[in-house]
Amino acid sequence: MLLVATVFTILLVIGMPIAFAVGISGVVFFLQNPDLPRTMTVQLTVTETQNFALLAVPLFILAGNFLNSSGIAHNLLKLASVLTGRLQGGLAQVSIALSTLMSGVTGSSIADAAMNTRLLGFEMLKRGFSKGYAAGVLSYGSLMAPIIPPGIGFILYGTVGQVSIGRLFAAGIIPGFMLWAALAVTISITARKHGYKPELDRAPTPSEVFKASIAGSWAILFPIILIFGLRFGVFTPSEIGAFAVVYAFLVGVFAYRLLTWTSFKQAVEASLVDVGAVMFLLALSAVFGYGIIFERIPEVISTWMLGITDDPTIVMVIIVLFILVAGTFMEGSVLIVMLTPIFMPLIQQYGIDPVHFGLVFIIAATIGNYTPPVGGAMFVVCQILRCPIEDYARESMPFLVAVSLVTLLLIFMPGIVLYMPNLLFNP
């Protein structure tokens, strides 16, 4: 596997798309093992696309694009402004609240960061926010997108690792709001230092709160319906993806009446691009993953870990540190697809709950989207706002510290993560 790892690293360094880097390095493994039939590379690629559970991925992507095209973001923006407009930091607080409310709609941190930057980024600059600070808030705010259900990361991890997607969805609820609270407190402290004022100068009236809540209720109900649909056996994960598409379509056409034929076509086209990228990566990763299993890499790592410690918590800390470093070079979904087959046998050996590990794993993998040198959300936000990376890196440091502390807390207190899954599903 040393040659495979070398080829993979070289391909990444020269800028080859990650799916091709994964696929080519996987083929190299078969070329250096003459006893393995070459036709397996094609068979593994095709077989991976036949996984019925993966049907949920394109369906949730399509549902998210339908909701984005329905005008739901503007209604949630009004609700976020009412809820947080009086807090220190003004639009920065509004952006964090909007990201949290939109999490169940987009399911993707990069998509969420791009959308919120276009909605609020330039308004924040007009109100005196520095580019680095605005970019930091808008990027880290999207961390809740894959955590609050239905995040695509949960579906990928659950499918690859054979973990209950319903329990993973439930596990993301409390940590998602903990991350919101941590970022909101960080904004209050740093905004006071920079002199960023609240957006509203008075408390909202009960009537304003009620109207804003009603307008945003369709989006708020979305993850609730999904979790309870899975809990009571109304839907399987794939079926609930189909329900999500129908729900998003009906909300866009009849509730908000903004999903026109033009926006419908745009949502379908955007979904085709997104689905193609994700499924292509998954298909080619099967070739790469076969080499990992064939060479018994999980067992090698397990033996090495056992030589260091037998404490499951310390093992999780070591794994998270590795994921954080790897996340600075690769996108979160890639890490989930590639590393889940490696770490799943290891955590089972240590008796770590796969739902607890999955939640922490996905947070750590997503954090890589916000850190140099290769952070997807960081690049998107900085490109839109024309913000230098060095300004972003400096002013976003308090937010990195905040989310890292929450991640550590979740590692050492698994009960926080498992409370909702155990409450809603069988322990």
Short mmCIF file of C-alpha atoms in Angstrom, two decimals:
data_model
loop_
_atom_site.label_atom_id
_atom_site.label_comp_id
_atom_site.label_asym_id
_atom_site.label_seq_id
_atom_site.Cartn_x
_atom_site.Cartn_y
_atom_site.Cartn_z
CA MET A 1 0.00 0.00 0.00
CA LEU A 2 3.04 2.31 0.22
CA LEU A 3 3.09 2.73 -3.57
CA VAL A 4 -0.66 3.31 -3.61
CA ALA A 5 -0.39 5.98 -0.90
CA THR A 6 2.48 7.65 -2.77
CA VAL A 7 0.54 7.75 -6.05
CA PHE A 8 -2.53 9.08 -4.24
CA THR A 9 -0.52 11.86 -2.57
CA ILE A 10 1.21 12.87 -5.81
CA LEU A 11 -2.11 13.04 -7.67
CA LEU A 12 -3.58 15.25 -4.94
CA VAL A 13 -0.56 17.55 -4.96
CA ILE A 14 -0.74 18.11 -8.72
CA GLY A 15 -4.40 19.05 -8.38
CA MET A 16 -6.17 16.02 -9.85
CA PRO A 17 -9.88 15.78 -8.86
CA ILE A 18 -10.21 13.63 -5.75
CA ALA A 19 -12.43 10.98 -7.36
CA PHE A 20 -9.86 10.30 -10.08
CA ALA A 21 -7.02 10.31 -7.53
CA VAL A 22 -8.86 7.69 -5.48
CA GLY A 23 -9.74 5.56 -8.51
CA ILE A 24 -6.30 5.64 -10.14
CA SER A 25 -4.46 4.84 -6.92
CA GLY A 26 -6.89 1.97 -6.37
CA VAL A 27 -6.11 0.59 -9.82
CA VAL A 28 -2.38 0.84 -9.00
CA PHE A 29 -2.99 -1.56 -6.11
CA PHE A 30 -4.38 -4.17 -8.52
CA LEU A 31 -1.53 -3.63 -10.98
CA GLN A 32 1.07 -4.39 -8.31
CA ASN A 33 -0.79 -7.57 -7.26
CA PRO A 34 -0.70 -9.90 -10.30
CA ASP A 35 -2.71 -12.59 -8.48
CA LEU A 36 -5.79 -10.35 -8.44
CA PRO A 37 -7.91 -10.31 -11.63
CA ARG A 38 -7.90 -6.92 -13.38
CA THR A 39 -11.62 -7.20 -14.07
CA MET A 40 -12.28 -6.70 -10.36
CA THR A 41 -11.66 -2.97 -10.74
CA VAL A 42 -14.71 -2.72 -13.02
CA GLN A 43 -16.78 -5.17 -10.99
CA LEU A 44 -16.15 -3.35 -7.73
CA THR A 45 -16.99 0.03 -9.28
CA VAL A 46 -20.28 -1.19 -10.73
CA THR A 47 -21.24 -3.21 -7.65
CA GLU A 48 -20.83 -0.19 -5.38
CA THR A 49 -23.46 1.71 -7.37
CA GLN A 50 -25.96 -1.14 -6.86
CA ASN A 51 -26.18 -0.53 -3.10
CA PHE A 52 -29.88 0.11 -2.49
CA ALA A 53 -29.21 2.12 0.66
CA LEU A 54 -27.29 4.69 -1.41
CA LEU A 55 -30.55 5.65 -3.12
CA ALA A 56 -31.12 8.00 -0.18
CA VAL A 57 -28.14 10.16 -1.20
CA PRO A 58 -29.45 11.52 -4.55
CA LEU A 59 -32.96 11.82 -3.12
CA PHE A 60 -31.88 14.01 -0.20
CA ILE A 61 -29.68 16.10 -2.51
CA LEU A 62 -32.67 16.70 -4.82
CA ALA A 63 -34.91 17.53 -1.84
CA GLY A 64 -32.39 20.08 -0.57
CA ASN A 65 -32.14 21.78 -3.96
CA PHE A 66 -35.94 21.92 -4.24
CA LEU A 67 -36.18 23.61 -0.85
CA ASN A 68 -33.39 26.04 -1.72
CA SER A 69 -35.27 26.98 -4.91
CA SER A 70 -38.56 27.43 -3.05
CA GLY A 71 -37.56 30.69 -1.36
CA ILE A 72 -37.40 29.04 2.04
CA ALA A 73 -34.08 30.75 2.85
CA HIS A 74 -35.69 34.20 2.92
CA ASN A 75 -38.39 33.07 5.38
CA LEU A 76 -35.76 31.48 7.61
CA LEU A 77 -33.68 34.66 7.40
CA LYS A 78 -36.63 36.62 8.82
CA LEU A 79 -36.98 34.09 11.65
CA ALA A 80 -33.24 34.20 12.37
CA SER A 81 -33.30 38.01 12.48
CA VAL A 82 -36.19 38.01 14.93
CA LEU A 83 -34.56 35.40 17.18
CA THR A 84 -31.01 36.79 17.31
CA GLY A 85 -31.10 40.35 15.96
CA ARG A 86 -30.70 41.90 19.41
CA LEU A 87 -27.60 39.91 20.34
CA GLN A 88 -24.13 41.44 20.25
CA GLY A 89 -22.74 40.94 16.77
CA GLY A 90 -25.81 41.76 14.72
CA LEU A 91 -25.73 40.06 11.33
CA ALA A 92 -23.04 37.67 12.52
CA GLN A 93 -25.51 36.22 15.03
CA VAL A 94 -28.24 36.21 12.39
CA SER A 95 -25.99 34.25 10.02
CA ILE A 96 -25.28 31.57 12.66
CA ALA A 97 -28.99 31.23 13.44
CA LEU A 98 -29.82 31.05 9.74
CA SER A 99 -27.20 28.35 9.20
CA THR A 100 -28.68 26.30 12.03
CA LEU A 101 -32.23 26.66 10.73
CA MET A 102 -31.12 25.87 7.18
CA SER A 103 -29.10 22.82 8.22
CA GLY A 104 -31.94 20.38 7.72
CA VAL A 105 -32.54 21.86 4.28
CA THR A 106 -29.09 21.88 2.70
CA GLY A 107 -27.32 19.01 4.47
CA SER A 108 -24.02 20.28 3.03
CA SER A 109 -21.61 22.64 4.77
CA ILE A 110 -20.13 24.00 1.53
CA ALA A 111 -23.57 24.65 0.00
CA ASP A 112 -24.74 26.29 3.21
CA ALA A 113 -21.64 28.50 3.43
CA ALA A 114 -21.99 29.61 -0.19
CA MET A 115 -25.70 30.41 0.15
CA ASN A 116 -25.35 32.36 3.41
CA THR A 117 -22.39 34.31 2.06
CA ARG A 118 -24.42 35.42 -0.95
CA LEU A 119 -27.37 36.31 1.30
CA LEU A 120 -25.53 38.12 4.10
CA GLY A 121 -21.84 38.48 3.24
CA PHE A 122 -21.89 41.84 1.51
CA GLU A 123 -24.45 43.25 3.98
CA MET A 124 -22.03 42.37 6.78
CA LEU A 125 -19.24 44.24 4.99
CA LYS A 126 -21.51 47.28 4.54
CA ARG A 127 -22.16 47.28 8.30
CA GLY A 128 -18.45 47.49 9.05
CA PHE A 129 -17.47 43.85 9.55
CA SER A 130 -13.95 43.09 8.38
CA LYS A 131 -13.66 40.60 5.51
CA GLY A 132 -11.73 38.09 7.60
CA TYR A 133 -14.27 38.16 10.44
CA ALA A 134 -17.29 37.95 8.13
CA ALA A 135 -15.72 35.07 6.21
CA GLY A 136 -14.93 33.23 9.46
CA VAL A 137 -18.48 33.58 10.75
CA LEU A 138 -20.12 32.56 7.47
CA SER A 139 -17.88 29.53 6.98
CA TYR A 140 -17.93 28.12 10.52
CA GLY A 141 -21.66 28.76 10.75
CA SER A 142 -22.18 26.07 8.12
CA LEU A 143 -20.70 23.43 10.45
CA MET A 144 -24.23 22.61 11.64
CA ALA A 145 -25.36 21.65 8.12
CA PRO A 146 -24.07 18.04 8.16
CA ILE A 147 -24.82 17.64 11.89
CA ILE A 148 -28.50 18.59 12.17
CA PRO A 149 -30.54 16.02 10.19
CA PRO A 150 -30.70 15.11 7.41
CA GLY A 151 -26.96 15.56 6.79
CA ILE A 152 -25.50 13.75 3.79
CA GLY A 153 -22.49 12.81 5.94
CA PHE A 154 -24.74 10.70 8.19
CA ILE A 155 -26.15 8.86 5.18
CA LEU A 156 -22.69 8.14 3.76
CA TYR A 157 -21.30 7.01 7.12
CA GLY A 158 -24.38 4.94 7.95
CA THR A 159 -24.37 3.26 4.54
CA VAL A 160 -20.64 2.50 4.43
CA GLY A 161 -20.41 1.49 8.11
CA GLN A 162 -23.79 -0.28 8.35
CA VAL A 163 -24.97 2.02 11.17
CA SER A 164 -28.60 3.03 11.81
CA ILE A 165 -29.24 6.26 9.90
CA GLY A 166 -32.21 7.05 12.13
CA ARG A 167 -30.04 6.92 15.25
CA LEU A 168 -27.39 9.05 13.52
CA PHE A 169 -30.01 11.66 12.60
CA ALA A 170 -31.21 11.77 16.22
CA ALA A 171 -27.64 12.00 17.51
CA GLY A 172 -27.04 15.23 15.62
CA ILE A 173 -29.79 17.27 17.28
CA ILE A 174 -28.22 18.20 20.65
CA PRO A 175 -24.62 18.59 19.36
CA GLY A 176 -25.92 20.77 16.53
CA PHE A 177 -27.46 23.24 18.96
CA MET A 178 -24.39 23.03 21.21
CA LEU A 179 -22.26 24.14 18.26
CA TRP A 180 -24.69 27.01 17.60
CA ALA A 181 -24.45 28.10 21.24
CA ALA A 182 -20.64 27.91 21.23
CA LEU A 183 -20.39 30.00 18.07
CA ALA A 184 -22.98 32.50 19.32
CA VAL A 185 -21.05 33.02 22.57
CA THR A 186 -17.80 33.40 20.61
CA ILE A 187 -19.42 36.02 18.38
CA SER A 188 -20.73 37.94 21.41
CA ILE A 189 -17.24 38.08 22.92
CA THR A 190 -15.35 38.94 19.73
CA ALA A 191 -18.03 41.34 18.42
CA ARG A 192 -17.88 43.36 21.62
CA LYS A 193 -14.11 43.60 21.19
CA HIS A 194 -14.48 44.81 17.58
CA GLY A 195 -17.44 47.07 18.32
CA TYR A 196 -19.97 45.26 16.12
CA LYS A 197 -23.46 46.35 17.24
CA PRO A 198 -26.73 44.35 17.42
CA GLU A 199 -28.87 44.30 14.28
CA LEU A 200 -32.08 45.32 16.11
CA ASP A 201 -32.43 48.05 18.73
CA ARG A 202 -35.55 46.57 20.37
CA ALA A 203 -36.93 43.21 21.37
CA PRO A 204 -39.30 41.62 18.84
CA THR A 205 -42.98 41.61 19.71
CA PRO A 206 -44.80 38.27 20.25
CA SER A 207 -46.68 38.95 17.01
CA GLU A 208 -43.42 39.30 15.04
CA VAL A 209 -42.02 36.11 16.54
CA PHE A 210 -45.24 34.22 15.75
CA LYS A 211 -45.40 35.42 12.13
CA ALA A 212 -41.73 34.63 11.52
CA SER A 213 -42.10 31.18 13.10
CA ILE A 214 -45.12 30.35 10.94
CA ALA A 215 -43.26 31.45 7.80
CA GLY A 216 -40.29 29.23 8.64
CA SER A 217 -42.28 26.31 10.03
CA TRP A 218 -42.10 24.21 6.86
CA ALA A 219 -38.33 24.06 7.08
CA ILE A 220 -38.31 23.46 10.84
CA LEU A 221 -40.77 20.58 10.47
CA PHE A 222 -38.62 18.91 7.79
CA PRO A 223 -36.02 17.17 10.04
CA ILE A 224 -38.67 16.44 12.70
CA ILE A 225 -40.84 14.55 10.22
CA LEU A 226 -37.83 12.61 8.95
CA ILE A 227 -36.70 11.46 12.39
CA PHE A 228 -40.16 10.43 13.57
CA GLY A 229 -40.87 8.76 10.22
CA LEU A 230 -37.79 6.58 10.75
CA ARG A 231 -38.50 6.06 14.45
CA PHE A 232 -41.99 4.65 13.98
CA GLY A 233 -41.11 2.55 10.95
CA VAL A 234 -43.17 4.56 8.50
CA PHE A 235 -40.21 4.87 6.14
CA THR A 236 -36.91 3.16 5.45
CA PRO A 237 -33.94 5.53 4.86
CA SER A 238 -34.40 5.24 1.09
CA GLU A 239 -38.16 5.72 1.26
CA ILE A 240 -37.82 8.76 3.48
CA GLY A 241 -35.50 10.27 0.87
CA ALA A 242 -38.31 9.93 -1.67
CA PHE A 243 -40.73 11.45 0.82
CA ALA A 244 -38.32 14.36 1.34
CA VAL A 245 -38.38 15.09 -2.41
CA VAL A 246 -42.19 15.08 -2.50
CA TYR A 247 -42.35 17.21 0.66
CA ALA A 248 -39.87 19.77 -0.72
CA PHE A 249 -41.72 19.92 -4.05
CA LEU A 250 -45.13 20.47 -2.43
CA VAL A 251 -43.74 23.14 -0.07
CA GLY A 252 -42.13 24.98 -2.97
CA VAL A 253 -45.20 24.83 -5.22
CA PHE A 254 -48.11 25.20 -2.79
CA ALA A 255 -46.82 26.64 0.52
CA TYR A 256 -44.35 29.27 -0.74
CA ARG A 257 -45.42 29.23 -4.41
CA LEU A 258 -41.92 30.12 -5.58
CA LEU A 259 -40.88 26.82 -7.18
CA THR A 260 -41.53 27.72 -10.82
CA TRP A 261 -40.78 25.65 -13.90
CA THR A 262 -37.52 27.56 -14.35
CA SER A 263 -36.37 27.07 -10.74
CA PHE A 264 -37.50 23.42 -10.92
CA LYS A 265 -35.20 22.80 -13.89
CA GLN A 266 -32.34 24.63 -12.17
CA ALA A 267 -32.78 22.50 -9.03
CA VAL A 268 -32.78 19.28 -11.08
CA GLU A 269 -29.69 20.34 -13.03
CA ALA A 270 -27.83 21.28 -9.83
CA SER A 271 -28.83 17.94 -8.30
CA LEU A 272 -27.51 16.02 -11.30
CA VAL A 273 -24.11 17.69 -10.89
CA ASP A 274 -24.04 17.06 -7.12
CA VAL A 275 -25.23 13.46 -7.39
CA GLY A 276 -22.79 12.71 -10.19
CA ALA A 277 -19.86 13.95 -8.13
CA VAL A 278 -20.85 12.03 -4.98
CA MET A 279 -21.74 8.75 -6.71
CA PHE A 280 -18.63 8.84 -8.90
CA LEU A 281 -16.50 9.20 -5.78
CA LEU A 282 -18.34 6.37 -4.03
CA ALA A 283 -18.00 4.06 -7.03
CA LEU A 284 -14.25 4.61 -7.43
CA SER A 285 -13.64 4.44 -3.69
CA ALA A 286 -14.75 0.78 -3.78
CA VAL A 287 -11.56 -0.07 -5.70
CA PHE A 288 -9.43 1.84 -3.18
CA GLY A 289 -11.33 0.35 -0.24
CA TYR A 290 -10.75 -3.21 -1.45
CA GLY A 291 -7.01 -2.67 -1.17
CA ILE A 292 -7.39 -1.41 2.39
CA ILE A 293 -9.27 -4.56 3.42
CA PHE A 294 -7.02 -6.90 1.40
CA GLU A 295 -3.90 -5.55 3.11
CA ARG A 296 -5.66 -5.74 6.51
CA ILE A 297 -4.93 -2.08 7.24
CA PRO A 298 -7.62 -1.87 10.00
CA GLU A 299 -5.94 -4.74 11.87
CA VAL A 300 -2.53 -3.08 11.55
CA ILE A 301 -3.90 0.18 12.95
CA SER A 302 -5.70 -1.69 15.74
CA THR A 303 -2.49 -3.45 16.77
CA TRP A 304 -0.60 -0.13 16.74
CA MET A 305 -3.33 1.58 18.79
CA LEU A 306 -3.37 -1.24 21.35
CA GLY A 307 0.34 -0.71 21.79
CA ILE A 308 -0.30 2.91 22.77
CA THR A 309 -3.42 2.74 24.95
CA ASP A 310 -6.40 0.59 25.81
CA ASP A 311 -8.57 3.59 26.77
CA PRO A 312 -11.40 4.05 24.20
CA THR A 313 -11.59 7.79 24.88
CA ILE A 314 -7.90 8.33 24.17
CA VAL A 315 -8.27 6.26 21.01
CA MET A 316 -11.07 8.58 19.84
CA VAL A 317 -8.93 11.64 20.58
CA ILE A 318 -6.06 10.19 18.50
CA ILE A 319 -8.44 9.36 15.63
CA VAL A 320 -9.99 12.84 15.73
CA LEU A 321 -6.57 14.50 15.64
CA PHE A 322 -5.71 12.39 12.59
CA ILE A 323 -9.01 13.32 10.90
CA LEU A 324 -8.47 17.02 11.64
CA VAL A 325 -5.07 16.90 9.94
CA ALA A 326 -6.39 14.85 7.01
CA GLY A 327 -9.33 17.24 6.70
CA THR A 328 -7.00 20.11 5.88
CA PHE A 329 -6.20 18.32 2.60
CA MET A 330 -9.42 16.43 1.72
CA GLU A 331 -13.13 17.22 1.70
CA GLY A 332 -15.27 15.77 4.49
CA SER A 333 -17.34 13.37 2.38
CA VAL A 334 -14.13 11.90 0.93
CA LEU A 335 -12.78 11.24 4.42
CA ILE A 336 -16.04 9.59 5.47
CA VAL A 337 -16.07 7.26 2.47
CA MET A 338 -12.36 6.39 2.73
CA LEU A 339 -11.83 6.15 6.48
CA THR A 340 -15.05 4.55 7.73
CA PRO A 341 -13.98 1.04 6.57
CA ILE A 342 -10.64 1.57 8.36
CA PHE A 343 -11.94 2.88 11.68
CA MET A 344 -15.14 0.84 12.05
CA PRO A 345 -13.39 -2.44 13.00
CA LEU A 346 -11.14 -0.48 15.36
CA ILE A 347 -13.95 1.18 17.32
CA GLN A 348 -15.83 -2.12 17.52
CA GLN A 349 -12.75 -3.71 19.06
CA TYR A 350 -12.62 -0.95 21.68
CA GLY A 351 -16.35 -1.12 22.37
CA ILE A 352 -17.02 2.44 21.17
CA ASP A 353 -20.62 3.11 20.14
CA PRO A 354 -20.64 3.58 16.33
CA VAL A 355 -23.26 6.35 16.58
CA HIS A 356 -21.13 8.27 19.10
CA PHE A 357 -18.04 7.80 16.96
CA GLY A 358 -19.90 8.69 13.76
CA LEU A 359 -21.12 12.01 15.13
CA VAL A 360 -17.65 13.02 16.35
CA PHE A 361 -16.07 11.70 13.14
CA ILE A 362 -18.36 13.81 10.94
CA ILE A 363 -17.77 16.97 12.99
CA ALA A 364 -14.00 16.48 12.82
CA ALA A 365 -14.10 15.74 9.09
CA THR A 366 -16.26 18.82 8.47
CA ILE A 367 -13.94 21.14 10.40
CA GLY A 368 -11.39 20.51 7.67
CA ASN A 369 -13.64 22.51 5.33
CA TYR A 370 -12.73 25.66 7.27
CA THR A 371 -8.98 25.32 7.70
CA PRO A 372 -6.06 26.03 5.35
CA PRO A 373 -4.53 24.87 3.11
CA VAL A 374 -7.45 23.05 1.40
CA GLY A 375 -10.78 23.99 2.96
CA GLY A 376 -13.77 23.81 0.61
CA ALA A 377 -16.06 26.16 2.56
CA MET A 378 -13.12 28.47 3.29
CA PHE A 379 -12.31 28.80 -0.42
CA VAL A 380 -15.95 29.39 -1.39
CA VAL A 381 -16.53 32.11 1.20
CA CYS A 382 -13.18 33.83 0.64
CA GLN A 383 -13.70 33.79 -3.12
CA ILE A 384 -17.16 35.37 -2.87
CA LEU A 385 -16.03 38.06 -0.42
CA ARG A 386 -12.59 38.53 -2.07
CA CYS A 387 -11.02 37.87 1.32
CA PRO A 388 -7.29 37.01 1.63
CA ILE A 389 -6.75 33.56 3.16
CA GLU A 390 -4.32 34.94 5.74
CA ASP A 391 -6.96 37.42 7.03
CA TYR A 392 -9.49 34.62 7.21
CA ALA A 393 -7.11 32.28 9.05
CA ARG A 394 -6.26 34.92 11.65
CA GLU A 395 -9.79 36.16 12.41
CA SER A 396 -11.48 32.75 12.30
CA MET A 397 -9.21 31.27 14.98
CA PRO A 398 -11.67 31.93 17.88
CA PHE A 399 -14.34 29.95 16.02
CA LEU A 400 -11.95 27.02 15.46
CA VAL A 401 -11.18 27.00 19.18
CA ALA A 402 -14.90 27.06 20.06
CA VAL A 403 -15.90 24.13 17.84
CA SER A 404 -12.82 22.15 18.91
CA LEU A 405 -13.81 22.51 22.57
CA VAL A 406 -17.33 21.28 21.79
CA THR A 407 -15.86 18.30 19.91
CA LEU A 408 -13.68 17.40 22.89
CA LEU A 409 -16.68 17.64 25.21
CA LEU A 410 -18.64 15.27 22.97
CA ILE A 411 -15.75 12.79 22.98
CA PHE A 412 -15.52 12.67 26.77
CA MET A 413 -19.30 12.77 27.35
CA PRO A 414 -20.90 10.25 24.97
CA GLY A 415 -24.17 10.50 26.90
CA ILE A 416 -24.81 13.89 25.26
CA VAL A 417 -24.60 12.34 21.81
CA LEU A 418 -26.54 9.18 22.64
CA TYR A 419 -29.35 10.78 24.68
CA MET A 420 -31.69 11.46 21.74
CA PRO A 421 -30.96 8.18 19.86
CA ASN A 422 -31.65 6.19 23.06
CA LEU A 423 -34.76 8.25 23.76
CA LEU A 424 -36.27 7.91 20.30
CA PHE A 425 -34.91 4.50 19.29
CA ASN A 426 -34.04 1.30 21.09
CA PRO A 427 -30.71 1.69 22.95
#
